């Protein structure tokens, strides 16, 4: 027999419990993640599993990241209310929606037009007016909007992309998964200081690769 659908409050409690058990303890991050309904960002077949701590397939052969990892990345970014944030890899739009709760403005770029359009629909439905969506190759950043206070890359690069490091302001933080695709990668936090770049390894992760150029759809 199928279990009855879980009540909203109970589902939310379990969702937050899973985040805490993964090390997401920052109150503002937990509040943002409580507010943004992940169910709106997962379409079709897997929508029913949106509240589980799992990555799930989205269109264009991409994935929406696991909530625990989204939480850890957001926490590591230490986003401040006045911050201008760049996200490379819009995907479903879930990470950008969470950042929109914490930052002044979020720019999110994806190489797949379809994903950007679908994410834009959800941002509009939620009235997230501080999110700007862009179709493009995000590995070059957005020179016109630079410098950024925070940059998050949600696809794995072999090294933190140079143009993105250049577009991070002094005192800024970038979080990026680094390593070959199809292997375990390392989530890295880069802090740009007066005297150079500081690197901290946060966790082993698995992300789809950062790919050059625009996608087919
Ligand atoms: N942050 C997303 C998950 C992203 S999955 C979420 O919350 O759902 C990684 C995304 O990075 C994919 O959508 C992929 O199309 C995108 N991507 C890969 N290489 C890219 C590039 N060079 N520029 C922009 N987006 C890229």
Short mmCIF file of C-alpha atoms and ligand atoms in Angstrom, two decimals:
data_model
loop_
_atom_site.label_atom_id
_atom_site.label_comp_id
_atom_site.label_asym_id
_atom_site.label_seq_id
_atom_site.Cartn_x
_atom_site.Cartn_y
_atom_site.Cartn_z
CA UNK A 1 0.00 0.00 0.00
CA UNK A 2 1.24 3.48 -0.79
CA UNK A 3 1.96 5.79 2.13
CA UNK A 4 -0.43 8.75 2.33
CA UNK A 5 1.05 12.07 1.20
CA UNK A 6 2.94 13.75 3.99
CA UNK A 7 1.51 16.87 5.52
CA UNK A 8 3.32 20.10 4.63
CA UNK A 9 4.54 20.86 8.15
CA UNK A 10 5.89 17.38 8.67
CA UNK A 11 7.55 17.40 5.26
CA UNK A 12 9.19 20.76 6.01
CA UNK A 13 10.45 19.49 9.37
CA UNK A 14 12.00 16.43 7.77
CA UNK A 15 13.55 18.58 5.03
CA UNK A 16 15.13 20.94 7.58
CA UNK A 17 16.25 18.04 9.75
CA UNK A 18 18.08 16.50 6.78
CA UNK A 19 19.79 19.84 6.10
CA UNK A 20 20.94 20.20 9.71
CA UNK A 21 22.27 16.67 9.76
CA UNK A 22 24.38 17.56 6.69
CA UNK A 23 25.96 20.46 8.58
CA UNK A 24 23.74 23.31 7.42
CA UNK A 25 23.34 25.28 10.64
CA UNK A 26 23.29 28.95 9.54
CA UNK A 27 19.91 30.33 10.61
CA UNK A 28 19.48 32.63 7.61
CA UNK A 29 20.30 29.85 5.17
CA UNK A 30 17.84 27.47 6.86
CA UNK A 31 15.14 30.16 6.81
CA UNK A 32 15.72 30.82 3.10
CA UNK A 33 15.56 27.10 2.35
CA UNK A 34 12.39 26.74 4.39
CA UNK A 35 10.80 29.54 2.36
CA UNK A 36 11.74 28.38 -1.16
CA UNK A 37 9.63 25.37 -2.16
CA UNK A 38 11.93 22.95 -4.00
CA UNK A 39 8.82 21.27 -5.43
CA UNK A 40 8.38 24.22 -7.81
CA UNK A 41 11.78 23.56 -9.41
CA UNK A 42 11.38 19.86 -10.19
CA UNK A 43 9.05 19.10 -13.11
CA UNK A 44 7.48 15.90 -14.37
CA UNK A 45 8.34 12.41 -13.29
CA UNK A 46 10.49 13.23 -10.27
CA UNK A 47 8.38 16.06 -8.81
CA UNK A 48 7.15 13.78 -6.00
CA UNK A 49 10.69 13.33 -4.74
CA UNK A 50 11.51 17.04 -4.49
CA UNK A 51 11.64 17.01 -0.68
CA UNK A 52 14.17 14.20 -0.41
CA UNK A 53 17.86 15.02 0.02
CA UNK A 54 18.71 13.82 -3.49
CA UNK A 55 19.91 15.35 -6.74
CA UNK A 56 17.22 14.89 -9.42
CA UNK A 57 17.20 15.02 -13.22
CA UNK A 58 15.91 18.21 -14.91
CA UNK A 59 15.65 19.10 -18.63
CA UNK A 60 18.66 19.18 -21.00
CA UNK A 61 20.34 16.23 -19.26
CA UNK A 62 21.19 18.37 -16.21
CA UNK A 63 20.45 17.95 -12.49
CA UNK A 64 19.05 19.98 -9.63
CA UNK A 65 21.60 19.64 -6.84
CA UNK A 66 20.97 17.84 -3.57
CA UNK A 67 19.46 20.23 -0.96
CA UNK A 68 22.21 19.38 1.55
CA UNK A 69 24.87 20.49 -0.94
CA UNK A 70 22.91 23.61 -1.92
CA UNK A 71 22.76 24.43 1.80
CA UNK A 72 26.49 23.88 2.36
CA UNK A 73 27.41 25.98 -0.69
CA UNK A 74 25.08 28.80 0.34
CA UNK A 75 26.40 28.71 3.90
CA UNK A 76 30.03 28.82 2.72
CA UNK A 77 29.26 31.90 0.60
CA UNK A 78 28.38 33.94 3.74
CA UNK A 79 26.07 36.14 1.65
CA UNK A 80 25.42 39.62 3.07
CA UNK A 81 22.20 41.58 2.46
CA UNK A 82 23.91 44.19 0.23
CA UNK A 83 25.73 41.60 -1.91
CA UNK A 84 25.67 41.23 -5.67
CA UNK A 85 25.98 37.53 -6.44
CA UNK A 86 26.81 35.66 -9.64
CA UNK A 87 25.68 32.07 -10.11
CA UNK A 88 27.11 30.07 -13.02
CA UNK A 89 24.73 27.20 -13.82
CA UNK A 90 21.09 28.25 -13.32
CA UNK A 91 19.79 24.72 -13.93
CA UNK A 92 16.37 24.54 -12.27
CA UNK A 93 16.80 27.95 -10.63
CA UNK A 94 16.57 26.52 -7.11
CA UNK A 95 19.97 27.75 -5.89
CA UNK A 96 19.35 31.21 -7.38
CA UNK A 97 15.97 31.45 -5.64
CA UNK A 98 17.62 30.72 -2.29
CA UNK A 99 20.34 33.29 -2.96
CA UNK A 100 17.64 35.84 -3.85
CA UNK A 101 16.41 35.65 -0.25
CA UNK A 102 19.86 36.53 1.11
CA UNK A 103 21.40 38.97 -1.38
CA UNK A 104 20.56 42.34 -2.89
CA UNK A 105 20.83 41.04 -6.46
CA UNK A 106 21.50 37.70 -8.11
CA UNK A 107 22.74 37.22 -11.68
CA UNK A 108 22.35 33.63 -12.86
CA UNK A 109 23.73 32.31 -16.15
CA UNK A 110 23.15 29.04 -17.98
CA UNK A 111 24.25 27.80 -21.40
CA UNK A 112 20.83 26.15 -21.98
CA UNK A 113 18.16 28.65 -23.03
CA UNK A 114 15.37 26.24 -22.11
CA UNK A 115 16.54 25.96 -18.50
CA UNK A 116 16.85 29.74 -18.19
CA UNK A 117 13.31 30.25 -19.58
CA UNK A 118 11.82 27.65 -17.23
CA UNK A 119 13.65 29.07 -14.21
CA UNK A 120 12.52 32.59 -15.19
CA UNK A 121 8.88 31.40 -15.12
CA UNK A 122 9.27 30.18 -11.56
CA UNK A 123 11.09 33.38 -10.44
CA UNK A 124 8.25 35.44 -11.93
CA UNK A 125 5.59 33.26 -10.27
CA UNK A 126 7.37 33.79 -6.92
CA UNK A 127 7.85 37.51 -7.67
CA UNK A 128 11.62 37.27 -7.19
CA UNK A 129 12.38 40.64 -8.75
CA UNK A 130 16.05 40.70 -7.71
CA UNK A 131 17.08 37.78 -9.94
CA UNK A 132 18.47 38.53 -13.40
CA UNK A 133 18.65 35.55 -15.78
CA UNK A 134 21.11 35.33 -18.66
CA UNK A 135 21.68 32.76 -21.42
CA UNK A 136 25.40 32.41 -22.05
CA UNK A 137 28.68 30.70 -21.28
CA UNK A 138 29.13 31.58 -17.63
CA UNK A 139 32.75 30.53 -17.46
CA UNK A 140 33.61 34.01 -18.75
CA UNK A 141 31.46 35.62 -16.05
CA UNK A 142 29.64 38.88 -16.70
CA UNK A 143 32.33 41.54 -17.23
CA UNK A 144 29.70 44.32 -17.46
CA UNK A 145 28.36 43.56 -13.97
CA UNK A 146 31.70 42.82 -12.27
CA UNK A 147 32.99 42.93 -9.63
CA UNK A 148 30.84 40.51 -7.65
CA UNK A 149 30.77 40.14 -3.87
CA UNK A 150 30.06 36.43 -4.18
CA UNK A 151 30.31 33.89 -7.01
CA UNK A 152 28.96 30.35 -6.96
CA UNK A 153 29.65 27.85 -9.72
CA UNK A 154 27.28 24.89 -9.76
CA UNK A 155 29.08 22.84 -12.44
CA UNK A 156 32.51 21.27 -12.03
CA UNK A 157 35.58 22.94 -13.54
CA UNK A 158 39.08 21.49 -13.64
CA UNK A 159 40.29 24.69 -12.00
CA UNK A 160 38.43 27.75 -10.74
CA UNK A 161 37.92 29.71 -14.01
CA UNK A 162 40.34 32.67 -14.28
CA UNK A 163 37.76 35.20 -15.55
CA UNK A 164 35.56 34.44 -12.54
CA UNK A 165 38.42 34.91 -10.08
CA UNK A 166 39.17 38.22 -11.81
CA UNK A 167 35.54 39.33 -11.39
CA UNK A 168 35.50 38.65 -7.64
CA UNK A 169 36.02 41.75 -5.53
CA UNK A 170 38.74 41.86 -2.88
CA UNK A 171 37.15 40.40 0.24
CA UNK A 172 34.81 38.36 -1.94
CA UNK A 173 34.09 34.63 -1.74
CA UNK A 174 33.69 32.10 -4.54
CA UNK A 175 32.44 28.52 -4.09
CA UNK A 176 33.19 26.08 -6.91
CA UNK A 177 33.37 22.30 -7.38
CA UNK A 178 36.77 21.43 -8.82
CA UNK A 179 37.85 18.22 -10.54
CA UNK A 180 37.24 16.02 -13.58
CA UNK A 181 33.65 15.12 -14.43
CA UNK A 182 32.68 11.51 -13.72
CA UNK A 183 34.95 11.40 -10.69
CA UNK A 184 34.54 12.69 -7.18
CA UNK A 185 35.24 16.41 -7.17
CA UNK A 186 36.14 18.74 -4.36
CA UNK A 187 33.99 21.66 -3.29
CA UNK A 188 36.35 24.61 -2.82
CA UNK A 189 35.86 27.95 -1.12
CA UNK A 190 38.11 30.69 -2.50
CA UNK A 191 38.50 33.94 -0.57
CA UNK A 192 40.12 36.88 -2.34
CA UNK A 193 42.22 38.87 0.13
CA UNK A 194 44.52 41.87 -0.25
CA UNK A 195 47.46 39.49 -0.38
CA UNK A 196 46.01 36.90 -2.76
CA UNK A 197 43.68 33.91 -2.96
CA UNK A 198 42.98 31.59 -0.02
CA UNK A 199 41.63 28.11 -0.71
CA UNK A 200 39.62 25.88 1.61
CA UNK A 201 38.36 22.41 0.75
CA UNK A 202 34.80 21.89 1.96
CA UNK A 203 33.47 18.50 0.87
CA UNK A 204 33.63 15.78 -1.77
CA UNK A 205 30.88 16.39 -4.36
CA UNK A 206 29.67 15.27 -7.80
CA UNK A 207 28.50 17.90 -10.27
CA UNK A 208 27.82 17.90 -14.00
CA UNK A 209 30.75 19.45 -15.89
CA UNK A 210 31.18 23.10 -16.78
CA UNK A 211 30.97 23.01 -20.59
CA UNK A 212 32.17 25.63 -23.06
CA UNK A 213 29.83 27.44 -25.44
CA UNK A 214 26.05 27.50 -25.70
CA UNK A 215 23.79 24.42 -25.39
CA UNK A 216 21.64 23.06 -28.25
CA UNK A 217 18.37 24.04 -26.56
N1 LIG B 1 22.25 25.43 -9.66
C1 LIG B 1 21.35 24.51 -10.32
C2 LIG B 1 21.99 23.18 -10.65
C3 LIG B 1 22.88 23.35 -11.81
S1 LIG B 1 23.34 21.92 -12.73
C4 LIG B 1 20.09 24.30 -9.52
O1 LIG B 1 19.95 24.89 -8.44
O2 LIG B 1 19.22 23.58 -10.01
C5 LIG B 1 24.65 22.70 -13.64
C6 LIG B 1 24.20 23.67 -14.68
O3 LIG B 1 25.37 24.29 -15.20
C7 LIG B 1 23.48 23.05 -15.86
O4 LIG B 1 22.22 23.60 -16.01
C8 LIG B 1 24.39 23.38 -17.05
O5 LIG B 1 23.68 23.67 -18.24
C9 LIG B 1 25.13 24.59 -16.54
N2 LIG B 1 26.41 24.88 -17.21
C10 LIG B 1 27.41 24.03 -17.53
N3 LIG B 1 28.42 24.69 -18.12
C11 LIG B 1 28.06 26.00 -18.17
C12 LIG B 1 28.67 27.20 -18.67
N4 LIG B 1 29.88 27.19 -19.24
N5 LIG B 1 28.00 28.36 -18.56
C13 LIG B 1 26.77 28.40 -17.99
N6 LIG B 1 26.14 27.31 -17.50
C14 LIG B 1 26.77 26.12 -17.59
#
